[in-house]
PDB file of C-alpha atoms in Angstrom:
ATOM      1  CA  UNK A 542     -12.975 -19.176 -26.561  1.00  0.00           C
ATOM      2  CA  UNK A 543     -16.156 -19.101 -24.567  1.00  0.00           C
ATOM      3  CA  UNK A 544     -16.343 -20.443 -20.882  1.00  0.00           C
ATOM      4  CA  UNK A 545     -19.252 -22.472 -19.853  1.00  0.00           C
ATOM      5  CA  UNK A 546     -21.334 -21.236 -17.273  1.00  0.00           C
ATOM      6  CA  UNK A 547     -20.070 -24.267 -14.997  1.00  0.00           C
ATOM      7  CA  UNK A 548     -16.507 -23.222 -15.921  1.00  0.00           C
ATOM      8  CA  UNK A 549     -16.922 -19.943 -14.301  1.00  0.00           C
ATOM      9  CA  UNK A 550     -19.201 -21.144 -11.380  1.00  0.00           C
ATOM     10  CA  UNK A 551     -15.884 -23.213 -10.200  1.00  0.00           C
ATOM     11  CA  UNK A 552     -13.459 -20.569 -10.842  1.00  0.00           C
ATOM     12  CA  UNK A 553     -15.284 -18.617  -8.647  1.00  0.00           C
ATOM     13  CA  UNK A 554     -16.211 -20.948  -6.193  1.00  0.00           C
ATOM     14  CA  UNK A 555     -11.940 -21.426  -5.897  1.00  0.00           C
ATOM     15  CA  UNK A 556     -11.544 -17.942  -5.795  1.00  0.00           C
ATOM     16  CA  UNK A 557     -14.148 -17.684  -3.034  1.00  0.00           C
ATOM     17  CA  UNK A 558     -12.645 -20.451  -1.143  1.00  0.00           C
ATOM     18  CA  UNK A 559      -9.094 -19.006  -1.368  1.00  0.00           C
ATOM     19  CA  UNK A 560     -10.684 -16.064  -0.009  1.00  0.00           C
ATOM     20  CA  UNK A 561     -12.249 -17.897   3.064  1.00  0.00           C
ATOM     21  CA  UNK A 562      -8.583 -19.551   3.999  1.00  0.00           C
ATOM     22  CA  UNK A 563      -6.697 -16.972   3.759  1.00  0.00           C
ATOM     23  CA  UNK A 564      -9.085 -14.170   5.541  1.00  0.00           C
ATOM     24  CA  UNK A 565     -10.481 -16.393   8.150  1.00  0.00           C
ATOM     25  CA  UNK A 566      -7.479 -16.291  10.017  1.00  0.00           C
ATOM     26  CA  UNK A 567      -7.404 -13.495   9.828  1.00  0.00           C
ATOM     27  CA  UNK A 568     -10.951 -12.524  11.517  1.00  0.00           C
ATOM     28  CA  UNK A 569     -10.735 -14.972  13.932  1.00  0.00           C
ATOM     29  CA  UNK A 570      -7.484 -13.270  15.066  1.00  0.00           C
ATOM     30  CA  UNK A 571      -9.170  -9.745  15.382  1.00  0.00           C
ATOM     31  CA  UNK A 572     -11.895 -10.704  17.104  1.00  0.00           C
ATOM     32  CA  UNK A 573     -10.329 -12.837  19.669  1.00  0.00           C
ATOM     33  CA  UNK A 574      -8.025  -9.839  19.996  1.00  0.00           C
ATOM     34  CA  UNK A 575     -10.939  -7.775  21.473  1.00  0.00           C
ATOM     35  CA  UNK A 576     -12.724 -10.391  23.543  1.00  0.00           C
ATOM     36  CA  UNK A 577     -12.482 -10.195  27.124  1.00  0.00           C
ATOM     37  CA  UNK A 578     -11.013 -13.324  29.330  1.00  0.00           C
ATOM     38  CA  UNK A 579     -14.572 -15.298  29.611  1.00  0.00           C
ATOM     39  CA  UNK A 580     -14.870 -15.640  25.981  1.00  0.00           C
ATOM     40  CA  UNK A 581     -11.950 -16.339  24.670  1.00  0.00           C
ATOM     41  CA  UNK A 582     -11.871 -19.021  27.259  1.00  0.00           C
ATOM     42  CA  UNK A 583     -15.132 -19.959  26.517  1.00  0.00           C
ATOM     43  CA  UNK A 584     -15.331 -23.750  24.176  1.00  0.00           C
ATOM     44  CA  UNK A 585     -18.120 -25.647  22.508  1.00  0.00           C
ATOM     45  CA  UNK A 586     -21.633 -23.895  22.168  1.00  0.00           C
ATOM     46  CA  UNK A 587     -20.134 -20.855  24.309  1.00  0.00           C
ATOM     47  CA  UNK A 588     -18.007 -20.194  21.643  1.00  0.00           C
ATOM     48  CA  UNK A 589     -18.624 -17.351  19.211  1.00  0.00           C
ATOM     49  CA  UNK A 590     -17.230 -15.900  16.060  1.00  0.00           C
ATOM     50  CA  UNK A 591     -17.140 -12.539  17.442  1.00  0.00           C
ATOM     51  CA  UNK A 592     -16.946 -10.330  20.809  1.00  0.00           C
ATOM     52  CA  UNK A 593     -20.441 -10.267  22.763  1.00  0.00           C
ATOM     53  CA  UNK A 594     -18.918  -7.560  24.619  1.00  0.00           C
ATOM     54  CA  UNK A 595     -15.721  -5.695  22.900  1.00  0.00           C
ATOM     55  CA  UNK A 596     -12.944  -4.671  24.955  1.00  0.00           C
ATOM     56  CA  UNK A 597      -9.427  -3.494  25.196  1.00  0.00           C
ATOM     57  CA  UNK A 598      -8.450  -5.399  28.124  1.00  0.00           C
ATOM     58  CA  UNK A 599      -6.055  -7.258  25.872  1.00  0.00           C
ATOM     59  CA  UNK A 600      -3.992  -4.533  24.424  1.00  0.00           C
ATOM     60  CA  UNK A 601      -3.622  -3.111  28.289  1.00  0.00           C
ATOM     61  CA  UNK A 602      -2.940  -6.075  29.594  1.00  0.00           C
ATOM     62  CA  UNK A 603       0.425  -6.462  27.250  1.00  0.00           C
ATOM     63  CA  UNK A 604       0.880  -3.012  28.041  1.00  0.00           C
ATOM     64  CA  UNK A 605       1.279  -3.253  31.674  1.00  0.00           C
ATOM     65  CA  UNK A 606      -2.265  -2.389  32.464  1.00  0.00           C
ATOM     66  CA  UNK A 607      -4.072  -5.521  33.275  1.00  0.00           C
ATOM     67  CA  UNK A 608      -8.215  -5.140  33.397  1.00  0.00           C
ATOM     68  CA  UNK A 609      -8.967  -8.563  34.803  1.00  0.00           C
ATOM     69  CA  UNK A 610      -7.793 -10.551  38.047  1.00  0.00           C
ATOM     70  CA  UNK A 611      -8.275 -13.378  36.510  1.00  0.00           C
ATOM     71  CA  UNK A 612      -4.745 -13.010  34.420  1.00  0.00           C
ATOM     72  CA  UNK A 613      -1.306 -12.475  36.205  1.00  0.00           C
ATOM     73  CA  UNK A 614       1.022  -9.359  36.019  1.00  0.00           C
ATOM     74  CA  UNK A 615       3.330 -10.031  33.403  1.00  0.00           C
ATOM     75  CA  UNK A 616       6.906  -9.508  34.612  1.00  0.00           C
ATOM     76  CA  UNK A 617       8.087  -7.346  30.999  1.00  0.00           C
ATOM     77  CA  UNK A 618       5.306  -5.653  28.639  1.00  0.00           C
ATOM     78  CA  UNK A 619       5.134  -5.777  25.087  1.00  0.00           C
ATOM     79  CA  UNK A 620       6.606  -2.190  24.411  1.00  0.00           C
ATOM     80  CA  UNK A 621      10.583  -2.878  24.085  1.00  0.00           C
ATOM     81  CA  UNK A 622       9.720  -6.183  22.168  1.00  0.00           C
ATOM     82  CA  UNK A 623       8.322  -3.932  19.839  1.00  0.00           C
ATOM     83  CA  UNK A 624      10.745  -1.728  19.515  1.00  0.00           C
ATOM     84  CA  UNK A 625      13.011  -3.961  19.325  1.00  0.00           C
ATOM     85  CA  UNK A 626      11.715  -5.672  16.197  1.00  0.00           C
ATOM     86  CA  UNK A 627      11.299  -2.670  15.078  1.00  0.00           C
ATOM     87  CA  UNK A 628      14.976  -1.836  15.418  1.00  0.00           C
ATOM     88  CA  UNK A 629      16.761  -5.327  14.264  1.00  0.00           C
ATOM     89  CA  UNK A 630      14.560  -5.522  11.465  1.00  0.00           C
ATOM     90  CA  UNK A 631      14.782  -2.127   9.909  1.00  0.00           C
ATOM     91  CA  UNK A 632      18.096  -2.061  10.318  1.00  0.00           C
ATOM     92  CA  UNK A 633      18.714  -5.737   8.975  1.00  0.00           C
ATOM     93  CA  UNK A 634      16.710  -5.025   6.132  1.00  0.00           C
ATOM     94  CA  UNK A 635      18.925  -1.743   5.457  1.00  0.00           C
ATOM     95  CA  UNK A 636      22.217  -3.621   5.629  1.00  0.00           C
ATOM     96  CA  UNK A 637      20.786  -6.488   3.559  1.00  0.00           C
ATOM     97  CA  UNK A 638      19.326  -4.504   0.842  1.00  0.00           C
ATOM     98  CA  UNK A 639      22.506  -2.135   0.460  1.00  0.00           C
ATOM     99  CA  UNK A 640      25.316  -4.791   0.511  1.00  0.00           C
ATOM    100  CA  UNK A 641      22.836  -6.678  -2.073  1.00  0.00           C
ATOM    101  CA  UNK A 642      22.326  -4.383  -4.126  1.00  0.00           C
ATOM    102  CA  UNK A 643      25.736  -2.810  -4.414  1.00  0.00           C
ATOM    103  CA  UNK A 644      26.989  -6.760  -4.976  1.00  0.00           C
ATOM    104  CA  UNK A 645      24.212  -7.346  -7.615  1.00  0.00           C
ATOM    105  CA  UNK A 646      24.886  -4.857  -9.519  1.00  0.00           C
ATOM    106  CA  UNK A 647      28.824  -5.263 -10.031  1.00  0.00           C
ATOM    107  CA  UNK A 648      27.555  -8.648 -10.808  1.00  0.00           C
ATOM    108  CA  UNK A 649      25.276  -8.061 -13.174  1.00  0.00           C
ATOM    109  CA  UNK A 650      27.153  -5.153 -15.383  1.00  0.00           C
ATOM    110  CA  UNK A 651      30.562  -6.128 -14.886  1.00  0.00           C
ATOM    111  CA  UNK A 652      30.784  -9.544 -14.129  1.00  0.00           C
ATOM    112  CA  UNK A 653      32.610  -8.937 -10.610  1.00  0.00           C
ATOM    113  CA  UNK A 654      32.413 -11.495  -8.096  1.00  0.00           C
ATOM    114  CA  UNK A 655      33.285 -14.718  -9.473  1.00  0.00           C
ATOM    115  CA  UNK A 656      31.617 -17.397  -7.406  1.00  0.00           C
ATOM    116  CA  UNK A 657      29.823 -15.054  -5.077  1.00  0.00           C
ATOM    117  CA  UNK A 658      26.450 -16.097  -6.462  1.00  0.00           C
ATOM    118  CA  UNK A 659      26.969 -19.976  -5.030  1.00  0.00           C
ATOM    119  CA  UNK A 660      28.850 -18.610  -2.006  1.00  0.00           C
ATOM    120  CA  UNK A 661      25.647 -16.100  -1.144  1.00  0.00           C
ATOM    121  CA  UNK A 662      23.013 -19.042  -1.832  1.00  0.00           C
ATOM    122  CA  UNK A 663      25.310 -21.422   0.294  1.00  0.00           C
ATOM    123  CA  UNK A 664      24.058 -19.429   3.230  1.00  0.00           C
ATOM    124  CA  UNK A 665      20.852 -20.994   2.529  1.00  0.00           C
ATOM    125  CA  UNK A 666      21.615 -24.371   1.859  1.00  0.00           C
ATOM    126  CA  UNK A 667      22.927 -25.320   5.776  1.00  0.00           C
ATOM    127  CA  UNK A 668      20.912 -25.980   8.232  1.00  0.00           C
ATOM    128  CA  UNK A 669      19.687 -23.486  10.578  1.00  0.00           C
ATOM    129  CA  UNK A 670      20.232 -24.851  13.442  1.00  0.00           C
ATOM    130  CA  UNK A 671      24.152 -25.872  12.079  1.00  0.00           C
ATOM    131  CA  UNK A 672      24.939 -21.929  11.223  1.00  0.00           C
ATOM    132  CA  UNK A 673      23.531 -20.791  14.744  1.00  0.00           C
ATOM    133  CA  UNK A 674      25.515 -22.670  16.836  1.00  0.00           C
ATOM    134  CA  UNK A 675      29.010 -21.807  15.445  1.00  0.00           C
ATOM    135  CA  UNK A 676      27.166 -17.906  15.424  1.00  0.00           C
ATOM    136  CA  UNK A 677      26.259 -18.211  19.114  1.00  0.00           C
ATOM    137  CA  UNK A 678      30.076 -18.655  20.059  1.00  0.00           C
ATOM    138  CA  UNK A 679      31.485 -15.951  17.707  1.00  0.00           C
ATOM    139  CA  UNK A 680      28.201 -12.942  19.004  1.00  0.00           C
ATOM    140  CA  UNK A 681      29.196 -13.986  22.826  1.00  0.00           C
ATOM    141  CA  UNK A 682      32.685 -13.318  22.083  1.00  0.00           C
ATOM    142  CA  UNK A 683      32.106 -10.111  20.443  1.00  0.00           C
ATOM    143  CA  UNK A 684      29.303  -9.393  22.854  1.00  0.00           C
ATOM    144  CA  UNK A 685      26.367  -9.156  20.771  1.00  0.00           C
ATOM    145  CA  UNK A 686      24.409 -11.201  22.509  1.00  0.00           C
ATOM    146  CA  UNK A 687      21.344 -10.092  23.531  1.00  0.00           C
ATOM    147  CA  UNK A 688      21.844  -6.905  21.595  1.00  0.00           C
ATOM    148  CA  UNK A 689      19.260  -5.185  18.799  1.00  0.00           C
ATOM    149  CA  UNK A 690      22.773  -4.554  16.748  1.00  0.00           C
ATOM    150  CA  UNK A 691      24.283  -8.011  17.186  1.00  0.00           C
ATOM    151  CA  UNK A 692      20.591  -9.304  15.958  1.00  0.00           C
ATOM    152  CA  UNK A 693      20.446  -6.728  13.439  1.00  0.00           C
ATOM    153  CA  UNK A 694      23.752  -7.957  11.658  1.00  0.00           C
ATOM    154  CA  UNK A 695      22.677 -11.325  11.870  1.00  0.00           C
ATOM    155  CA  UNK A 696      19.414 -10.533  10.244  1.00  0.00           C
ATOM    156  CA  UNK A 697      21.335  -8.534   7.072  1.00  0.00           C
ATOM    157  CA  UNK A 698      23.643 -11.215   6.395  1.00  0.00           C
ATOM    158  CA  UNK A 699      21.371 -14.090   6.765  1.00  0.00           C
ATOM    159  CA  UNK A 700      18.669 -12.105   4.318  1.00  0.00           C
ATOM    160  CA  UNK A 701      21.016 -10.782   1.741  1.00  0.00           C
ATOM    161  CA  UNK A 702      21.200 -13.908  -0.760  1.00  0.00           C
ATOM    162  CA  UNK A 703      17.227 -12.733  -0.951  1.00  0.00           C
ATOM    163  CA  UNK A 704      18.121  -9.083  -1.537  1.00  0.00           C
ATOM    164  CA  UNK A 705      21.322 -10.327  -4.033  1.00  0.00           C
ATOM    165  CA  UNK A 706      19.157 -12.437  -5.800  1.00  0.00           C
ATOM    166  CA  UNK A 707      16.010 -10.493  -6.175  1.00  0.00           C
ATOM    167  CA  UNK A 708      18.424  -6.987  -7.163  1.00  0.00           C
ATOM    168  CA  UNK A 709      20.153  -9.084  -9.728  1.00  0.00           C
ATOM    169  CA  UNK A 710      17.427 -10.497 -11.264  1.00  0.00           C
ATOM    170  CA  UNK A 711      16.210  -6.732 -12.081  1.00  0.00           C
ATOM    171  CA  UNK A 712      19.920  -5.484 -12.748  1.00  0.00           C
ATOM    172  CA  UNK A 713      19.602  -7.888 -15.878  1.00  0.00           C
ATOM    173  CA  UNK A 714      16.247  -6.985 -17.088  1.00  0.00           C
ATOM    174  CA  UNK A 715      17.167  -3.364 -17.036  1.00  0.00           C
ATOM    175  CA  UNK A 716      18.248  -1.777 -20.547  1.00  0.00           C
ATOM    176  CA  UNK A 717      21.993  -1.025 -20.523  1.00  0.00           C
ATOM    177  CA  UNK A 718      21.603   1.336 -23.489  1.00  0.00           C
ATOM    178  CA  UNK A 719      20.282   4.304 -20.873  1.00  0.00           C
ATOM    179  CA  UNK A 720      23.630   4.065 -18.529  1.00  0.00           C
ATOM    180  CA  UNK A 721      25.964   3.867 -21.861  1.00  0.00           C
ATOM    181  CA  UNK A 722      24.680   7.212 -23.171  1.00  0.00           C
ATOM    182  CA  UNK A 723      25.479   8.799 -19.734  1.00  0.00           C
ATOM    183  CA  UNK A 724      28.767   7.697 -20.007  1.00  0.00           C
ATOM    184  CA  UNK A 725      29.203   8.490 -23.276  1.00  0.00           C
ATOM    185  CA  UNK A 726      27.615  11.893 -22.308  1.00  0.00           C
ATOM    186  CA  UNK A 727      30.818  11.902 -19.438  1.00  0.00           C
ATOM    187  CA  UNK A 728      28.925  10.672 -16.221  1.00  0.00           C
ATOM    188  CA  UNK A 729      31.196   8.908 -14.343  1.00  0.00           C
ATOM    189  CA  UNK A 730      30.262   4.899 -13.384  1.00  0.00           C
ATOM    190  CA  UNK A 731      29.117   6.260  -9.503  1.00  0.00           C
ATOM    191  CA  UNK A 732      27.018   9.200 -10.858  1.00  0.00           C
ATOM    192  CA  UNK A 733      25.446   6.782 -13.065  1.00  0.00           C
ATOM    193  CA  UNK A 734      24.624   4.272 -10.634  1.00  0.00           C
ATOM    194  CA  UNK A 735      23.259   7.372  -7.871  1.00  0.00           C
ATOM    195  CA  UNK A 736      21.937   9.592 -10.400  1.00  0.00           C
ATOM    196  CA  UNK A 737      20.656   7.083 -13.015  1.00  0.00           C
ATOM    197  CA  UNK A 738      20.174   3.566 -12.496  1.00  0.00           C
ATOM    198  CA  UNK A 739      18.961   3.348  -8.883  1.00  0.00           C
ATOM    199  CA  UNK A 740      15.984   5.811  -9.193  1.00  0.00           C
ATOM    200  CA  UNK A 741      15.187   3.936 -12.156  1.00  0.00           C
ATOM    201  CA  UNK A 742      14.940   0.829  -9.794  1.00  0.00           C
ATOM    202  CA  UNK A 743      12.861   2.355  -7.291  1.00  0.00           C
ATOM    203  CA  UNK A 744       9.966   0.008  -7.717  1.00  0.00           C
ATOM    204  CA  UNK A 745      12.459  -3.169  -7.425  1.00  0.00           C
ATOM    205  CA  UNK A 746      13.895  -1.551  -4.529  1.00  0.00           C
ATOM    206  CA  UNK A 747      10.681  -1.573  -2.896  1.00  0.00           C
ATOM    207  CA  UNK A 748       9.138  -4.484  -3.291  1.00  0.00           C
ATOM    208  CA  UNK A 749      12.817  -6.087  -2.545  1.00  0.00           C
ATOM    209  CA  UNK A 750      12.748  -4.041   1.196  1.00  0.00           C
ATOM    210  CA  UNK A 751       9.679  -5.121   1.931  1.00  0.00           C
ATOM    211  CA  UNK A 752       9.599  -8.733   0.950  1.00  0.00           C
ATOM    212  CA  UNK A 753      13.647  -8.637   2.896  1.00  0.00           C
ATOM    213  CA  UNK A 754      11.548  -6.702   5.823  1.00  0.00           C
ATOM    214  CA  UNK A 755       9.245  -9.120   5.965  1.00  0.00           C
ATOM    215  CA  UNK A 756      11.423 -12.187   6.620  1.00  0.00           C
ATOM    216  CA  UNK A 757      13.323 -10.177   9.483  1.00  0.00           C
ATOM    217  CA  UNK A 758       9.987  -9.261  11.244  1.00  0.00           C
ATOM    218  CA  UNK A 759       8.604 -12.553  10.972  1.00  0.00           C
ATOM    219  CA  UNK A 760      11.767 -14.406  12.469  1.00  0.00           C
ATOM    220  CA  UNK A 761      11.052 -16.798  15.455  1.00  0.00           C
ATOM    221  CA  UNK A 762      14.597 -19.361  15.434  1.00  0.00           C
ATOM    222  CA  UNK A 763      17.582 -16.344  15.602  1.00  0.00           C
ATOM    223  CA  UNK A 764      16.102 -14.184  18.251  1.00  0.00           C
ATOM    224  CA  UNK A 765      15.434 -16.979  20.607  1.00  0.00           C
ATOM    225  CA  UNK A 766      19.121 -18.079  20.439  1.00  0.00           C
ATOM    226  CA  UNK A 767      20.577 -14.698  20.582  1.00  0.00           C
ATOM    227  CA  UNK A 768      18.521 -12.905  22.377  1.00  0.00           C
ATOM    228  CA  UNK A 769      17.652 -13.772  25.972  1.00  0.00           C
ATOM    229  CA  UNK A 770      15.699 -11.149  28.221  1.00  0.00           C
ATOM    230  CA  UNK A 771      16.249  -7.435  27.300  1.00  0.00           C
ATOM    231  CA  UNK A 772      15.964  -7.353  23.853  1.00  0.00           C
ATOM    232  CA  UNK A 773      13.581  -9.854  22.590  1.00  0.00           C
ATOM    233  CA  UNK A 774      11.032  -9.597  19.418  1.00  0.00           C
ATOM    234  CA  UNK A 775       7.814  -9.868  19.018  1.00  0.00           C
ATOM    235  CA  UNK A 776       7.487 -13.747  18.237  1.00  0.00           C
ATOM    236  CA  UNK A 777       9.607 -14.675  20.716  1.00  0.00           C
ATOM    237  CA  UNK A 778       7.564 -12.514  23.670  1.00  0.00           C
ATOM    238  CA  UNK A 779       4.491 -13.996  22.016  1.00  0.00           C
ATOM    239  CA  UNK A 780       5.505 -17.258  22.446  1.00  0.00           C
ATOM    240  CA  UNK A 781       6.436 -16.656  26.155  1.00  0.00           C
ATOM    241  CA  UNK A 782       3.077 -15.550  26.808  1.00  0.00           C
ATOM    242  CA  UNK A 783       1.014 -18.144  28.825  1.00  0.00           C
ATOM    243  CA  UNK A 784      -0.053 -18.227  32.642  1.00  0.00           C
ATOM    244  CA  UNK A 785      -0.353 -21.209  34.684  1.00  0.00           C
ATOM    245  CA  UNK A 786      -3.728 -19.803  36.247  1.00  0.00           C
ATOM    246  CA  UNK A 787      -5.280 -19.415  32.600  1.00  0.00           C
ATOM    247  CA  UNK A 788      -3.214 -21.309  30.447  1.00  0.00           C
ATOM    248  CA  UNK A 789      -1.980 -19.702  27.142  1.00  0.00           C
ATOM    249  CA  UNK A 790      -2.977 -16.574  26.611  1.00  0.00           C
ATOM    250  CA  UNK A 791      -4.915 -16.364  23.243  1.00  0.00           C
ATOM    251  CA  UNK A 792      -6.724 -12.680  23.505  1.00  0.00           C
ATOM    252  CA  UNK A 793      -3.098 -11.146  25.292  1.00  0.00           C
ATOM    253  CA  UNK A 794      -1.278 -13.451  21.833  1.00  0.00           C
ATOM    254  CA  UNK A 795      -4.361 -11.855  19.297  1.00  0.00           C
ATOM    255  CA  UNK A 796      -3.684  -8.345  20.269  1.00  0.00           C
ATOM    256  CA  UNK A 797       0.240  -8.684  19.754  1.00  0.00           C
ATOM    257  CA  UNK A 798      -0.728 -10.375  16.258  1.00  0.00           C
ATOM    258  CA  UNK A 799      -2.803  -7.555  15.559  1.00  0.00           C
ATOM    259  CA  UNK A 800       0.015  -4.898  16.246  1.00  0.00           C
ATOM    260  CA  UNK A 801       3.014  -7.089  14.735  1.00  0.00           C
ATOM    261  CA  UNK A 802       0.578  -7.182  11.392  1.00  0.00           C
ATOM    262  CA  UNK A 803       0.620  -2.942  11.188  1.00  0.00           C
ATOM    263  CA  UNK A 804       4.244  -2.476  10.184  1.00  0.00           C
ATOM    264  CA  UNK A 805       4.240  -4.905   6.952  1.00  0.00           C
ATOM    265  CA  UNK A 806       0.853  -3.620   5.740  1.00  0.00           C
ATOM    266  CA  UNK A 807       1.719  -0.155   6.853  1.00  0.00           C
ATOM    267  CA  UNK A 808       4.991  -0.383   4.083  1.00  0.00           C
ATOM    268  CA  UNK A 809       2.865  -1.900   1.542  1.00  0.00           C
ATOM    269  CA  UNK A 810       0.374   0.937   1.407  1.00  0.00           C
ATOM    270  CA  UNK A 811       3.284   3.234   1.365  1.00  0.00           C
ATOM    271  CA  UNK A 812       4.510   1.969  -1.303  1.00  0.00           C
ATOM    272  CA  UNK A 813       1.807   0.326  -2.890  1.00  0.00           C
ATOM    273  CA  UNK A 814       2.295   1.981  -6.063  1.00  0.00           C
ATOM    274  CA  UNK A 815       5.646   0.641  -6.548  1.00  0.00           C
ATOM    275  CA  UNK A 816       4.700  -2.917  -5.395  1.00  0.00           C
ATOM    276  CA  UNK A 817       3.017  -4.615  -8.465  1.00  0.00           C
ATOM    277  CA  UNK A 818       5.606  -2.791 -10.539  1.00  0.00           C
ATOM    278  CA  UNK A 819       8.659  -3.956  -8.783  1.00  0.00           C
ATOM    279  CA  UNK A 820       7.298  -7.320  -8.708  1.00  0.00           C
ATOM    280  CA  UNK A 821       6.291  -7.444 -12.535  1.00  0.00           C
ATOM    281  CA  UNK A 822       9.673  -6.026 -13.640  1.00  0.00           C
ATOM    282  CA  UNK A 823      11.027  -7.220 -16.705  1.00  0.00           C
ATOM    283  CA  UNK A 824       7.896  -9.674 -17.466  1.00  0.00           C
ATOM    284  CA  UNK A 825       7.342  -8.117 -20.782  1.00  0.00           C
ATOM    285  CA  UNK A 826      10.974  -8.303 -21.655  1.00  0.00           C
ATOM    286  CA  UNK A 827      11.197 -10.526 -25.110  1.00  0.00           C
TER     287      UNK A 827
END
């Protein structure tokens, strides 16, 4: 069926404005990110899309190294926020993916589990604010609080109906027929899942981590109720970043955006090739 020429002049006129909202964020962030104080303070016909004269004030500034006078000394830099996302994250996302996994597939081939299904997406039915409080009481007694491993745990349980869900879904739309000749050939069931089926399901692995990743990185609500001073992430440092000389901080807030936004698209160029194949798995299944 042919398209009119207005037909195509509006999909592309929605593709282009798509475009515009989703990347102008996006610009707006980087530049502001390398403006000095006076323009990212600047409003009305001062105001400009991008730096009149670049700097990295910003980036030194969370860093400990402040170029202007005009901004305070921060009393804690940006570096063991950073690592400290970096930590509770990847090690969340590890604990997540490999108790999901491990339960999706006993699920999926053998039925094991009974109600584990309802009792993983139960964990996502409550509240937020309802689980955290009763999660508060039991991390101070086990002092956890204000720990990278305490926020770690927290992060794995709370993502793994994600990781359950998303692993199961590909357990099922993976053929059965190649594990039942390697048993039949005398694999045992654990070689076959090692040796067999999981390097098969490297793509849905993946795109699983990184989508699991993702939600740990981004968290705001859990590390501001369990973590206090000495181990906080990224969004919660960001949000603590204002001055009552200057006001809120955009260009110091830009420059953390702009480093918190390497690690996610850092993994999905690494694994890139995996990506639109992890996600598209089983989609051609009749």
């Amino acid at each position: 069926m042919r398209r009119s020429p207005a037909f195509e002049a509006f999909r592309y006129a929605a593709i282009l404005l798509a475009c515009a909202i989703t990347l102008v964020p996006i610009l707006w962030m980087v530049s502001m990110a390398f403006k000095p104080i006076a323009e990212w303070q600047a409003t009305g016909a001062d105001l400009t899309w991008f730096p009149k004269e670049p700097t990295l004030d910003n980036f030194r500034y969370i860093f400990g190294e402040s170029g202007s006078n005009l901004i305070v000394a921060l009393d804690r830099t940006a570096a063991k926020p950073i690592l400290s996302s970096l930590l509770s994250a990847s090690l969340g996302t590890l604990i997540a993916m490999a108790a999901g996994t491990s339960a999706a597939y006993g699920l999926s081939r053998f039925g094991a589990g009974g109600n584990l299904p309802l009792a993983l997406i139960q964990l996502r039915l409550f509240p937020p604010m309802a689980v955290m409080i009763p999660v508060m009481m039991m991390w101070s007694f086990l002092n956890l609080m204000d720990t990278w491993w305490g926020l770690a745990l927290i992060y794995g349980i709370v993502t793994l109906p994600f990781a359950f869900w998303l692993m199961k879904t590909f357990f099922d739309d993976m053929p059965r027929e190649i594990e039942e000749a390697a048993l039949v050939e005398g694999c045992s069931r654990g070689r076959v899942f090692w040796r067999i089926t999981l390097p098969m399901m490297r793509a849905p692995l993946a795109s699983a981590a990184l989508f699991v990743f993702i939600l740990n990185w981004s968290d705001y609500l859990i590390a501001l109720l369990l973590t206090t001073r000495e181990w906080v992430t990224i969004p919660v440092y960001m949000a603590s970043l204002s001055s009552s000389m200057t006001g809120q901080l955009y260009g110091a807030k830009a420059a953390l955006g702009l480093i918190a936004a390497v690690p996610p698209v850092f993994l999905g160029i690494m694994i890139q090739r995996h990506l639109v194949r992890g996600l598209t798995f089983g989609a051609l299944k009749q």
